[in-house]
CSV table of N, CA and C and ligand atoms in Angstrom, one decimal:
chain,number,residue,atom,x,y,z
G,1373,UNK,N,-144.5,35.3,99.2
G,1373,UNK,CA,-143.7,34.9,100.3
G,1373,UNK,C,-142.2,35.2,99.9
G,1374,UNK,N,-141.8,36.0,100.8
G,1374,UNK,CA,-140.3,36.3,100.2
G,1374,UNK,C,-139.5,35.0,100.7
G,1375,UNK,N,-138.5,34.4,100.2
G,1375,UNK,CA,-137.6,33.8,100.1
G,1375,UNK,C,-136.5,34.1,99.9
G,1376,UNK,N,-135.1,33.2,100.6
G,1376,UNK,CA,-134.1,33.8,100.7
G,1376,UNK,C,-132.5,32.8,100.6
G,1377,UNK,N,-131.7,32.8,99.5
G,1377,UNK,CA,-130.7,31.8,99.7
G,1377,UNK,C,-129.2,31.9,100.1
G,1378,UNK,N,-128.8,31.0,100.9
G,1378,UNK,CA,-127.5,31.2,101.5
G,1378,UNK,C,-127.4,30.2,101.0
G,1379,UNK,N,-125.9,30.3,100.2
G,1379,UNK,CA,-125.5,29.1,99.4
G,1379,UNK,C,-123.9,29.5,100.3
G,1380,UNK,N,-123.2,28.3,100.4
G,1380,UNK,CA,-121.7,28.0,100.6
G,1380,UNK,C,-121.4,26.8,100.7
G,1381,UNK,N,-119.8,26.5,101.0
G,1381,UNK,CA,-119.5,25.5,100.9
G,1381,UNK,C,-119.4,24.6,102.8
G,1382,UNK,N,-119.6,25.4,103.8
G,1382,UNK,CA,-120.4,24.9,104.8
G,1382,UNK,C,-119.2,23.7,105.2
G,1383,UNK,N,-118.1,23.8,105.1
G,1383,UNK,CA,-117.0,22.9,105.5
G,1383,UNK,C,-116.0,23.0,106.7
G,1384,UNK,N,-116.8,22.7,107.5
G,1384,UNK,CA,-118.1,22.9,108.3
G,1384,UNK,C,-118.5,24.0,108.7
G,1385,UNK,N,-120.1,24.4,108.7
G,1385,UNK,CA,-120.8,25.2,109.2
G,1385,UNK,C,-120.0,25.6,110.8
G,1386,UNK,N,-120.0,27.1,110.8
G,1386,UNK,CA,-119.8,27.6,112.0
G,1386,UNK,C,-120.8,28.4,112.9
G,1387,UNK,N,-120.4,29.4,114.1
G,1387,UNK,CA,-121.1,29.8,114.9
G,1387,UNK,C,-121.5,31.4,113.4
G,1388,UNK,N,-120.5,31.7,113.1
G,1388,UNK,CA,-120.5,32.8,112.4
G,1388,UNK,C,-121.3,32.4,111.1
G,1389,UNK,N,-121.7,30.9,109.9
G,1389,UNK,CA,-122.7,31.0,109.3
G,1389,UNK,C,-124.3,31.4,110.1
G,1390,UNK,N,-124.1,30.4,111.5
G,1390,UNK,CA,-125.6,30.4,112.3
G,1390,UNK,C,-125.8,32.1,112.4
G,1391,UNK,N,-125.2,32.8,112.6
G,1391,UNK,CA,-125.3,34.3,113.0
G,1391,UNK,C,-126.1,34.6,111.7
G,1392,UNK,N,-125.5,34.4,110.7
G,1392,UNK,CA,-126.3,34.9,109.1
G,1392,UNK,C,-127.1,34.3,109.5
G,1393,UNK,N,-127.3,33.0,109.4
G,1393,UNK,CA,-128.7,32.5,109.0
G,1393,UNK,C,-129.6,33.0,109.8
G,1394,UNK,N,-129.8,32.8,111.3
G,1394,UNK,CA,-130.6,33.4,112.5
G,1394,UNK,C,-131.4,34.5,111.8
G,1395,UNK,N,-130.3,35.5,111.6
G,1395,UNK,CA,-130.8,36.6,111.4
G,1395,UNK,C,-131.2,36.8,110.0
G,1396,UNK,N,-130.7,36.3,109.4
G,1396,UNK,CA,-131.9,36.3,107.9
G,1396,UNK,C,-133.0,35.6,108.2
G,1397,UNK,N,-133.6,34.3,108.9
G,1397,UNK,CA,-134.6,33.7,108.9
G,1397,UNK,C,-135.8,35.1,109.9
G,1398,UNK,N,-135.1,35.4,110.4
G,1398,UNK,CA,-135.6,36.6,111.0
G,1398,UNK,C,-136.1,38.0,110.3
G,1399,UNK,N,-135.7,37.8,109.0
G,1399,UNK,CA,-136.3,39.1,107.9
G,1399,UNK,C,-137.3,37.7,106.7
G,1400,UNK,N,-136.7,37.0,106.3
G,1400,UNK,CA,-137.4,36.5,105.6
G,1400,UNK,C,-138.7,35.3,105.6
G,1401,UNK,N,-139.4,34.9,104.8
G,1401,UNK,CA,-140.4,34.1,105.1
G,1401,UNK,C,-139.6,32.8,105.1
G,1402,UNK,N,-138.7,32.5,104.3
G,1402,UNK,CA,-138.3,31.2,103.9
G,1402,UNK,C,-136.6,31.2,103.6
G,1403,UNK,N,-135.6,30.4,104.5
G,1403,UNK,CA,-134.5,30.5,104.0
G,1403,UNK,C,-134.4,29.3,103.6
G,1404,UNK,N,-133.5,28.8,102.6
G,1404,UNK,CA,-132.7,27.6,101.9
G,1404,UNK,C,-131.5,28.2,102.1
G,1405,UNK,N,-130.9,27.3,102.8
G,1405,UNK,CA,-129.0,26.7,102.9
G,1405,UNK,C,-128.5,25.6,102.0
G,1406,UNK,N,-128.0,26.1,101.7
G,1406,UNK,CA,-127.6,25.3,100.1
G,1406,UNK,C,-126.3,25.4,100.1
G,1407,UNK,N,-125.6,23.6,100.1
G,1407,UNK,CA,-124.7,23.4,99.7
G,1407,UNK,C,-123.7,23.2,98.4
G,1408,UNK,N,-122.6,23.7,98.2
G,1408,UNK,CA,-122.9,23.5,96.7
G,1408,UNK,C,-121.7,22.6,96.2
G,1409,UNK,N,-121.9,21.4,95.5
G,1409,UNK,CA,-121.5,20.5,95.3
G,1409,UNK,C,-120.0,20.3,94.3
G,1410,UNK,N,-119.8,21.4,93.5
G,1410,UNK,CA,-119.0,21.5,92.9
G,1410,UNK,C,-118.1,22.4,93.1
G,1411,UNK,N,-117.4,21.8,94.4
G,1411,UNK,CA,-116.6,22.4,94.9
G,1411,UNK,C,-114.9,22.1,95.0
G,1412,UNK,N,-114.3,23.1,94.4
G,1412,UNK,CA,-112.5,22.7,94.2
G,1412,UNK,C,-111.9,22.6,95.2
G,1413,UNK,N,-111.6,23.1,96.5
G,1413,UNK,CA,-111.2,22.7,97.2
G,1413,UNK,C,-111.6,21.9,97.9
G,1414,UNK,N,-110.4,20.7,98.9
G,1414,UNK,CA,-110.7,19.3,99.0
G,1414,UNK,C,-111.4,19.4,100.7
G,1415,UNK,N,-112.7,19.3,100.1
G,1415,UNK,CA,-113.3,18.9,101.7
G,1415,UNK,C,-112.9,18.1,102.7
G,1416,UNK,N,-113.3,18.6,103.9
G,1416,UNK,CA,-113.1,17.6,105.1
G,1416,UNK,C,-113.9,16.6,105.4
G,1417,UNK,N,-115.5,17.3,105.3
G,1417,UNK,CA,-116.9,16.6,105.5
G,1417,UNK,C,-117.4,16.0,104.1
G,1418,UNK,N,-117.9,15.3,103.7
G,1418,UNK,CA,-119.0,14.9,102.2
G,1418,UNK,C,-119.8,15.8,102.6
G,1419,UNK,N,-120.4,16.0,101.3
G,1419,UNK,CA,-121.9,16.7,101.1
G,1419,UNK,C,-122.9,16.4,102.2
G,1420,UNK,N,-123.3,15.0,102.0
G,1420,UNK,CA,-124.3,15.0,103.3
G,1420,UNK,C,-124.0,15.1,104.6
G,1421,UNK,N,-122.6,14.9,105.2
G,1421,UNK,CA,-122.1,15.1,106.3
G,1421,UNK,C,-122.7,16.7,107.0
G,1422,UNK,N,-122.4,17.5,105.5
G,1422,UNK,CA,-122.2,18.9,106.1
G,1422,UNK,C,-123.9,19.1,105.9
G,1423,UNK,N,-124.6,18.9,105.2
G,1423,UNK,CA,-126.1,18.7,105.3
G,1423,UNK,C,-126.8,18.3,106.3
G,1424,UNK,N,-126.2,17.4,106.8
G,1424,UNK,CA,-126.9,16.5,108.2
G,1424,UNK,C,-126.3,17.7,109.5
G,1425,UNK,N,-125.0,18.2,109.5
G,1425,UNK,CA,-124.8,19.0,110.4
G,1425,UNK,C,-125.9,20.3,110.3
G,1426,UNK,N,-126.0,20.8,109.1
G,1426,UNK,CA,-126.6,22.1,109.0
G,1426,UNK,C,-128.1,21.7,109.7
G,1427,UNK,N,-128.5,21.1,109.7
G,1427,UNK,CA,-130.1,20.3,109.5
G,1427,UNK,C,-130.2,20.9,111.2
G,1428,UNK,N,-129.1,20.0,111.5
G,1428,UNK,CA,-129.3,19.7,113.0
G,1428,UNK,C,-129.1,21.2,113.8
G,1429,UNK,N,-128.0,22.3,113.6
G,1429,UNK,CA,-127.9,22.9,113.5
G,1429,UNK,C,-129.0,24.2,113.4
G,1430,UNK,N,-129.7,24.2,112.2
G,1430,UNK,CA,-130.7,25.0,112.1
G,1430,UNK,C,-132.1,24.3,112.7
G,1431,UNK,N,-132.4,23.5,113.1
G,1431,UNK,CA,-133.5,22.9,113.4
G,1431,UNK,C,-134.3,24.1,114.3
G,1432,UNK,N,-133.3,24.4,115.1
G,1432,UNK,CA,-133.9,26.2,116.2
G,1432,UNK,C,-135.3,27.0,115.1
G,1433,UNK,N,-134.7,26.9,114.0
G,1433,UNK,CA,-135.6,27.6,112.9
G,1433,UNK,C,-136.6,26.9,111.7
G,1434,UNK,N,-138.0,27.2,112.4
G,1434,UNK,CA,-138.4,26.3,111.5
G,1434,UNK,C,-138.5,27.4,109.9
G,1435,UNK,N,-138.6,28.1,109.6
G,1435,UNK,CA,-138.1,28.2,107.9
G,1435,UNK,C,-137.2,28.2,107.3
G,1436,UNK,N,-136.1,27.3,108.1
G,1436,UNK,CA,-135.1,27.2,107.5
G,1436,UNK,C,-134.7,25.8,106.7
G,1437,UNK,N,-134.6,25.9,105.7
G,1437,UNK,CA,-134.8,24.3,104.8
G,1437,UNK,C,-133.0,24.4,103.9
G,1438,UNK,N,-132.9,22.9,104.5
G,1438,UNK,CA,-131.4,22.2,103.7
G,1438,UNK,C,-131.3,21.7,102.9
G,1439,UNK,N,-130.2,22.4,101.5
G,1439,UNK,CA,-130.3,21.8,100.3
G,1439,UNK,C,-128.6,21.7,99.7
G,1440,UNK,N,-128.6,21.2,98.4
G,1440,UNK,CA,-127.6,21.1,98.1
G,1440,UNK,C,-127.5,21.8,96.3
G,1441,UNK,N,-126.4,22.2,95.6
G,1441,UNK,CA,-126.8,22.6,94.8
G,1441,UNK,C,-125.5,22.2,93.6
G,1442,UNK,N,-125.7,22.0,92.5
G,1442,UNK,CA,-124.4,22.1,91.9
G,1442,UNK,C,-124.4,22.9,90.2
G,1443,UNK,N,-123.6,23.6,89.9
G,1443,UNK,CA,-123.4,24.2,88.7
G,1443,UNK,C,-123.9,25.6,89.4
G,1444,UNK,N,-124.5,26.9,88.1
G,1444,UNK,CA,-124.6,27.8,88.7
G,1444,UNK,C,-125.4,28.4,89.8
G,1445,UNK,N,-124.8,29.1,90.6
G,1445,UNK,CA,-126.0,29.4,91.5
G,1445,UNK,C,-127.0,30.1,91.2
G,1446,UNK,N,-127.4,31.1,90.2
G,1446,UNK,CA,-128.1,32.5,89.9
G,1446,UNK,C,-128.9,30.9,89.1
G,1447,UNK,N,-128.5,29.7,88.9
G,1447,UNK,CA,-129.5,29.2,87.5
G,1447,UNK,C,-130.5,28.3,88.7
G,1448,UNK,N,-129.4,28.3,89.6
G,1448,UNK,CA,-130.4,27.1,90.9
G,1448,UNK,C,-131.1,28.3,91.6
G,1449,UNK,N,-130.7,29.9,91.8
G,1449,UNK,CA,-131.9,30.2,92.2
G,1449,UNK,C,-132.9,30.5,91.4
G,1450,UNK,N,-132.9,30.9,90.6
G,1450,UNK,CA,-133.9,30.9,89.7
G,1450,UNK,C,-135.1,29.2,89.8
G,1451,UNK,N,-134.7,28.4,89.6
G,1451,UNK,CA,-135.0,27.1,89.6
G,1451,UNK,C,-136.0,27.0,90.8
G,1452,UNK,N,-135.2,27.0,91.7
G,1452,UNK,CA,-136.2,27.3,93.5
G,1452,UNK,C,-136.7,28.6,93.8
G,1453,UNK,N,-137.0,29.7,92.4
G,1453,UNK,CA,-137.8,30.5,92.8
G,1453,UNK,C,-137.1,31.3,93.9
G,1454,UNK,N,-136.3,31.5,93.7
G,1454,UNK,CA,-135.6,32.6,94.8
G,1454,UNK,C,-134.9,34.2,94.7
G,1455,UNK,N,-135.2,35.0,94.9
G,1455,UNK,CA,-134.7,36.2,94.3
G,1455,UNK,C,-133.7,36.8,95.1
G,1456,UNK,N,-133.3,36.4,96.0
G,1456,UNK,CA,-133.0,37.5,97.1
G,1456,UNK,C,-131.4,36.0,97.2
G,1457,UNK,N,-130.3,36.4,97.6
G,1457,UNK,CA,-129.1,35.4,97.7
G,1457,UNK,C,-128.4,36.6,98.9
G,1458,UNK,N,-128.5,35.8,100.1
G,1458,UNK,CA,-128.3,36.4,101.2
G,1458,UNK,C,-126.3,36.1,101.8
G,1459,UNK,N,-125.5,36.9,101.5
G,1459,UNK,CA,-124.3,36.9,101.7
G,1459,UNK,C,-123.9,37.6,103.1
G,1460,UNK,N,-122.8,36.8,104.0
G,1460,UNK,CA,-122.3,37.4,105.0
G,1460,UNK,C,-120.9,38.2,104.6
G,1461,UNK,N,-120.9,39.1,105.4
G,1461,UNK,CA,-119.3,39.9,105.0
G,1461,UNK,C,-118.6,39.9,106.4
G,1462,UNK,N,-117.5,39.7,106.6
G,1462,UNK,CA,-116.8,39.2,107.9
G,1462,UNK,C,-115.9,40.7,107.9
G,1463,UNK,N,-115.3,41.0,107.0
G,1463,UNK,CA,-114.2,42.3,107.0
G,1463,UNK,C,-114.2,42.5,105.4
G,1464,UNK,N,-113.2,44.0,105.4
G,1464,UNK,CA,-113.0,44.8,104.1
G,1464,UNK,C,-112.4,43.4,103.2
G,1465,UNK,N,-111.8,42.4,103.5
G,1465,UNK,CA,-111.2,41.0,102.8
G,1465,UNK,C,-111.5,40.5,102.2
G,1466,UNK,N,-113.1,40.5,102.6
G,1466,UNK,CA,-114.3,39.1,101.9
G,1466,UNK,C,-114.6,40.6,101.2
G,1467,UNK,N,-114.4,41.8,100.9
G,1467,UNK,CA,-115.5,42.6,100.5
G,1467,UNK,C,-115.4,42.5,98.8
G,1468,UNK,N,-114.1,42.0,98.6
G,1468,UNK,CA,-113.4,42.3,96.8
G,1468,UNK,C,-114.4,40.8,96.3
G,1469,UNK,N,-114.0,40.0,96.6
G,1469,UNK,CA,-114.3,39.1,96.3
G,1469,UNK,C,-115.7,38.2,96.5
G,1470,UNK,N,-116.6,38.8,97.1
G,1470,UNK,CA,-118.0,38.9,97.0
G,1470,UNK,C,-118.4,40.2,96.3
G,1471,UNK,N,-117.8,40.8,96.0
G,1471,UNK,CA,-118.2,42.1,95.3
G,1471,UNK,C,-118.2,41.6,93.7
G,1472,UNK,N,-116.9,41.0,93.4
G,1472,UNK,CA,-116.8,40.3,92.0
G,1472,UNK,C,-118.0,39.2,92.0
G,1473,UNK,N,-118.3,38.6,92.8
G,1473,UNK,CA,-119.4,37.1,92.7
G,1473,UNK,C,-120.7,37.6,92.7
G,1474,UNK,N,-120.6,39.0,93.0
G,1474,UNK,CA,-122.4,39.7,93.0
G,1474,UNK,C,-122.5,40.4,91.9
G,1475,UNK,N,-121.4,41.2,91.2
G,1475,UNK,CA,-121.4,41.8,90.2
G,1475,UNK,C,-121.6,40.8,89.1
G,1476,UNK,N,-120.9,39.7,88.8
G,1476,UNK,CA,-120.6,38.8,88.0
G,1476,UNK,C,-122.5,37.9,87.9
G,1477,UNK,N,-122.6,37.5,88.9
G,1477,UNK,CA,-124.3,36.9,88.8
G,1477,UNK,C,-125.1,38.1,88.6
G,1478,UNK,N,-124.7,39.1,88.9
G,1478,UNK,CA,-125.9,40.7,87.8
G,1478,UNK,C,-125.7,40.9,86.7
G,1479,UNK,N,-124.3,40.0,86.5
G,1479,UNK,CA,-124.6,40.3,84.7
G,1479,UNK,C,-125.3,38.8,84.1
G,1480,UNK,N,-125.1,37.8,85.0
G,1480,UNK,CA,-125.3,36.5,84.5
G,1480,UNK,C,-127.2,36.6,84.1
G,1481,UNK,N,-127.8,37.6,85.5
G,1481,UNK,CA,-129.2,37.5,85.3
G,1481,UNK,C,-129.5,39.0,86.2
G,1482,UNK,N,-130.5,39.6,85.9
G,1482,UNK,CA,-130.9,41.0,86.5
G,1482,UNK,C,-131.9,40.5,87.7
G,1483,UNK,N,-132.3,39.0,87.7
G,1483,UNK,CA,-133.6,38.8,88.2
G,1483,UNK,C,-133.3,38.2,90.0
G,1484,UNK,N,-131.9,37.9,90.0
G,1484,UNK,CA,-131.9,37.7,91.5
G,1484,UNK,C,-130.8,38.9,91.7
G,1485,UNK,N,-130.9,39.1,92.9
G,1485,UNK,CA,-130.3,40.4,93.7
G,1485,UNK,C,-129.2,39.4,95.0
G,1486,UNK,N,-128.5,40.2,95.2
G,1486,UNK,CA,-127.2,39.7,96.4
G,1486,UNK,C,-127.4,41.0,97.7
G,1487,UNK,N,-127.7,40.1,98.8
G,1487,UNK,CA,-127.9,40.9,99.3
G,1487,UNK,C,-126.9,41.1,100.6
G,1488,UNK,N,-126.2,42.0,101.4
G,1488,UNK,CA,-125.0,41.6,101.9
G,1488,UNK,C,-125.5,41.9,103.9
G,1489,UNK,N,-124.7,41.1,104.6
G,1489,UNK,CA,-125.2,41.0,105.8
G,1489,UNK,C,-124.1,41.5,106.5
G,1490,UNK,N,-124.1,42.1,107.2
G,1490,UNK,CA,-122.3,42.3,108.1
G,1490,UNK,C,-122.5,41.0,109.3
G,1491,UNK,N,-121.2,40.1,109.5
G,1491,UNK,CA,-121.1,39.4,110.4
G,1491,UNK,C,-120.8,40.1,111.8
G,1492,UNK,N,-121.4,39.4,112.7
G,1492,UNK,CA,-121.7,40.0,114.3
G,1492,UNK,C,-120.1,40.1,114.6
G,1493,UNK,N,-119.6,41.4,115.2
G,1493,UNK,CA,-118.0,41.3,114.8
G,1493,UNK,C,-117.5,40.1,115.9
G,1494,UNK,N,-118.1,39.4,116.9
G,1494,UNK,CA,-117.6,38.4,117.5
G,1494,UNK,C,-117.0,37.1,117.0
G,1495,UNK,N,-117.9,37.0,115.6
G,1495,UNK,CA,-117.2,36.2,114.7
G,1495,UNK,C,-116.4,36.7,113.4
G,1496,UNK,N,-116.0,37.6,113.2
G,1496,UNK,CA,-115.4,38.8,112.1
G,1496,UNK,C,-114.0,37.8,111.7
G,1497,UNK,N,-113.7,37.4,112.7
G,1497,UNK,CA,-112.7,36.4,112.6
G,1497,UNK,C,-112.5,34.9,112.1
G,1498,UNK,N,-113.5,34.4,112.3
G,1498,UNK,CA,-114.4,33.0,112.0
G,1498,UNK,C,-114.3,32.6,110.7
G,1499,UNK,N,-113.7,31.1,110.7
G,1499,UNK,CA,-113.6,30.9,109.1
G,1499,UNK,C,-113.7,29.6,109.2
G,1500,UNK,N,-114.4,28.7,108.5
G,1500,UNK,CA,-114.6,27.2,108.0
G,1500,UNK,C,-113.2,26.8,108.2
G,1501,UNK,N,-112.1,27.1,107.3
G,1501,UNK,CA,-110.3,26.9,107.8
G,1501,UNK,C,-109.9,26.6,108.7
G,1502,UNK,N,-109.9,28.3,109.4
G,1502,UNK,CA,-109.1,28.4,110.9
G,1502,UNK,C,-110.1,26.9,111.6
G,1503,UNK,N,-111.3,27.3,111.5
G,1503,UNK,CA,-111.8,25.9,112.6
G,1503,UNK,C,-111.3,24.8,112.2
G,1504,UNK,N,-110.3,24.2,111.3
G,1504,UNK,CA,-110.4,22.9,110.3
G,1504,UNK,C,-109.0,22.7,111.2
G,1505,UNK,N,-107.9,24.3,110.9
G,1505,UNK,CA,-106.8,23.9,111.3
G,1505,UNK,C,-106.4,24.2,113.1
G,1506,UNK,N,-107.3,24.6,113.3
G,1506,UNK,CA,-107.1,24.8,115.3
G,1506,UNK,C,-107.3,23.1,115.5
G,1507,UNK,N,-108.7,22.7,114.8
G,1507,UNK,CA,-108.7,21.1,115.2
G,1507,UNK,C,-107.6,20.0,114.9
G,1508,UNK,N,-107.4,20.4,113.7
G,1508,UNK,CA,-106.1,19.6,113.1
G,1508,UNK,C,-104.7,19.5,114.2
G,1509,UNK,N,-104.6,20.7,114.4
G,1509,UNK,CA,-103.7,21.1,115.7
G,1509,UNK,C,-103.5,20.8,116.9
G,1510,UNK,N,-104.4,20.4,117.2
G,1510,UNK,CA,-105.3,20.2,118.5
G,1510,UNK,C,-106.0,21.0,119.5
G,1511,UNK,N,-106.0,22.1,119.2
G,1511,UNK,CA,-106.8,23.1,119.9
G,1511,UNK,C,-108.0,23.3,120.1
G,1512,UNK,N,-108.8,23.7,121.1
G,1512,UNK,CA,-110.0,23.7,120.9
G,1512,UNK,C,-110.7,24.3,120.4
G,1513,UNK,N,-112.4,23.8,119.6
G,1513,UNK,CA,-113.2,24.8,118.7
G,1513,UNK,C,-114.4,25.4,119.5
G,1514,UNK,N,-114.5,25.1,120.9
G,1514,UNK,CA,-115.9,25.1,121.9
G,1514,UNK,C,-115.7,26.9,121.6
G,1515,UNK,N,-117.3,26.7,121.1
G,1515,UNK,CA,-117.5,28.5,121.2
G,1515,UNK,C,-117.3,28.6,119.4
G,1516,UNK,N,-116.7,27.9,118.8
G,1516,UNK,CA,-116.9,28.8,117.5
G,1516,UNK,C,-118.0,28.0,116.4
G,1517,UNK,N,-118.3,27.0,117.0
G,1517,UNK,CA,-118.8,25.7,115.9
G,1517,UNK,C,-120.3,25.1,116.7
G,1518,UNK,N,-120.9,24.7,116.2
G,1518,UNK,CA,-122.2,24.0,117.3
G,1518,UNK,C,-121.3,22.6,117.9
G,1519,UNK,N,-122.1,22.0,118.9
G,1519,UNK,CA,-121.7,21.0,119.3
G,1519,UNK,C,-121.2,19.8,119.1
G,1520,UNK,N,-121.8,19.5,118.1
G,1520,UNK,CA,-122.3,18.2,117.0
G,1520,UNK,C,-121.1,18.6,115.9
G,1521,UNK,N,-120.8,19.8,115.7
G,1521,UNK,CA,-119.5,20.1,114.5
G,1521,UNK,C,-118.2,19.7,115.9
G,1522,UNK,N,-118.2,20.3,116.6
G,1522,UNK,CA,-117.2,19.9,117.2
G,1522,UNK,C,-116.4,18.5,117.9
G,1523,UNK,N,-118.1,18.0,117.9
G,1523,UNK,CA,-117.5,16.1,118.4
G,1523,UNK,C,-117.2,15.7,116.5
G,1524,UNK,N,-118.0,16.0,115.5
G,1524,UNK,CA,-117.4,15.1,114.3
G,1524,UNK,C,-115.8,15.9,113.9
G,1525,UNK,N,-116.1,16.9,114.2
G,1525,UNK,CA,-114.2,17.4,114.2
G,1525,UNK,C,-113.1,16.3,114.7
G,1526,UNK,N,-113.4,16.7,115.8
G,1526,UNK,CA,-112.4,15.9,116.6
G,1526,UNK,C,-112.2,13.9,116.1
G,1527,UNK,N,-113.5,13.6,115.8
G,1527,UNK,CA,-113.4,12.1,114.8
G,1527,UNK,C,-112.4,12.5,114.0
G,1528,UNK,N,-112.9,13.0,113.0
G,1528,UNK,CA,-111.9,13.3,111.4
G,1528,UNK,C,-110.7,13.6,111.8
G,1529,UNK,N,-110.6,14.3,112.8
G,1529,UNK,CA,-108.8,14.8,112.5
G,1529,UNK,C,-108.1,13.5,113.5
G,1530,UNK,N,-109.1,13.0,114.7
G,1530,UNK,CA,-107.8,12.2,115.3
G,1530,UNK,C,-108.7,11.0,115.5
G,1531,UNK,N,-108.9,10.4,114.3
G,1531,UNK,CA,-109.7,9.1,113.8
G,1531,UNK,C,-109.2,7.8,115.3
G,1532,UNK,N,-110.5,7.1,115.6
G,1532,UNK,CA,-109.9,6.0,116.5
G,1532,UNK,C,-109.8,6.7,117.7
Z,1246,PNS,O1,-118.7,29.2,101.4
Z,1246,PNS,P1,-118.0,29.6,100.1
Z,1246,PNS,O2,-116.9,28.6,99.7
Z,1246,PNS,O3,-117.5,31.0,100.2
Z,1246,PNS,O4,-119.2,29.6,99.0
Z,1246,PNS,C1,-118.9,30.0,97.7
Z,1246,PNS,C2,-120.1,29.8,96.7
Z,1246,PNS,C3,-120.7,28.5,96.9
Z,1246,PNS,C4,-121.2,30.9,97.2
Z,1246,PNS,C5,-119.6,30.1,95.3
Z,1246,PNS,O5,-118.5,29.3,95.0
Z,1246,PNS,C6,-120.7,29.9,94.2
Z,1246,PNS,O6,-121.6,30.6,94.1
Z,1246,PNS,N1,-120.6,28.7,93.5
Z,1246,PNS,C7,-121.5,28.3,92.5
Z,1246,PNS,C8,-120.9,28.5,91.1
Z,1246,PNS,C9,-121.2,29.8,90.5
Z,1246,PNS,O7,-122.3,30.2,90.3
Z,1246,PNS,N2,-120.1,30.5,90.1
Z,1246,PNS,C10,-120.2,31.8,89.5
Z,1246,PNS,C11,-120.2,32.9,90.6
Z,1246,PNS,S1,-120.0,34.5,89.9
């Protein structure tokens, strides 16, 4: 059964992760979404927040299964038996810098492979950020986030 991991930091999940995922659950037998816990920059959502979103979120797909992960990733896929680490690319921007994170886990281990997805260019633009700071701002996120991300948005930034 092939298997397949999307790991990120999912703060919050957008329309443009759902696009990857869709369409990887659509090549593969089994995806895991994997959050990954040891993360330096200061979230907006906790761990399970963004877990419970994704859940809800992917529910459309039943082989799609929500997890969390912390330390390396090439050592947690291995762990869950996964060979394949399914990456979105938005523009030439993300290209250096997933380029370094797939070369770097091919030296760490030969046994899982990175595999890269081009994002649907409707979301090419789409970023966990921009959604964090249009909300913060007050602008609206309808259209870039699921539903359920967009009402806990609007709690967190204008609490009460
Ligand atoms: O959504 P993000 O923030 O772009 O996801 C980044 C993520 C989680 C894929 C990356 O930070 C990661 O793989 N972290 C695990 C730690 C690790 O294995 N680091 C070495 C990578 S070469």
């Amino acid at each position: 059964m092939a298997r397949a991991l999307i790991p990120g930091s999912f703060d919050p999940v957008t329309n443009g992760h759902l696009d990857i995922i869709g369409r990887a659950a659509g090549i593969y037998d089994k995806i895991l979404v994997s959050v990954v816990r040891n993360y330096s920059k200061a979230p907006l959502f906790t761990i399970e927040e963004r877990m419970e979103l994704l859940r809800k979120a992917c529910a459309q797909w039943k082989n799609v299964e929500i997890g969390s992960f912390e330390g390396l990733l090439v050592q947690y896929a291995s762990e869950q038996n996964v060979k394949v680490i399914v990456k979105g690319l938005r523009a030439v921007s993300d290209f250096e810098y997933e380029f370094q994170m797939a070369q770097l886990n091919r030296h760490l281990t030969s046994k899982v492979e990175t595999v890269f997805m081009m994002t649907g260019t409707e979301y090419a633009y789409l970023s966990s950020s921009i959604v964090k700071e249009i909300a913060r701002l007050g602008g609206s996120v309808k259209g870039l986030v699921p539903e359920d991300v967009e009402t806990q948005l609007r709690q967190k930034v204008q609490p009460g």
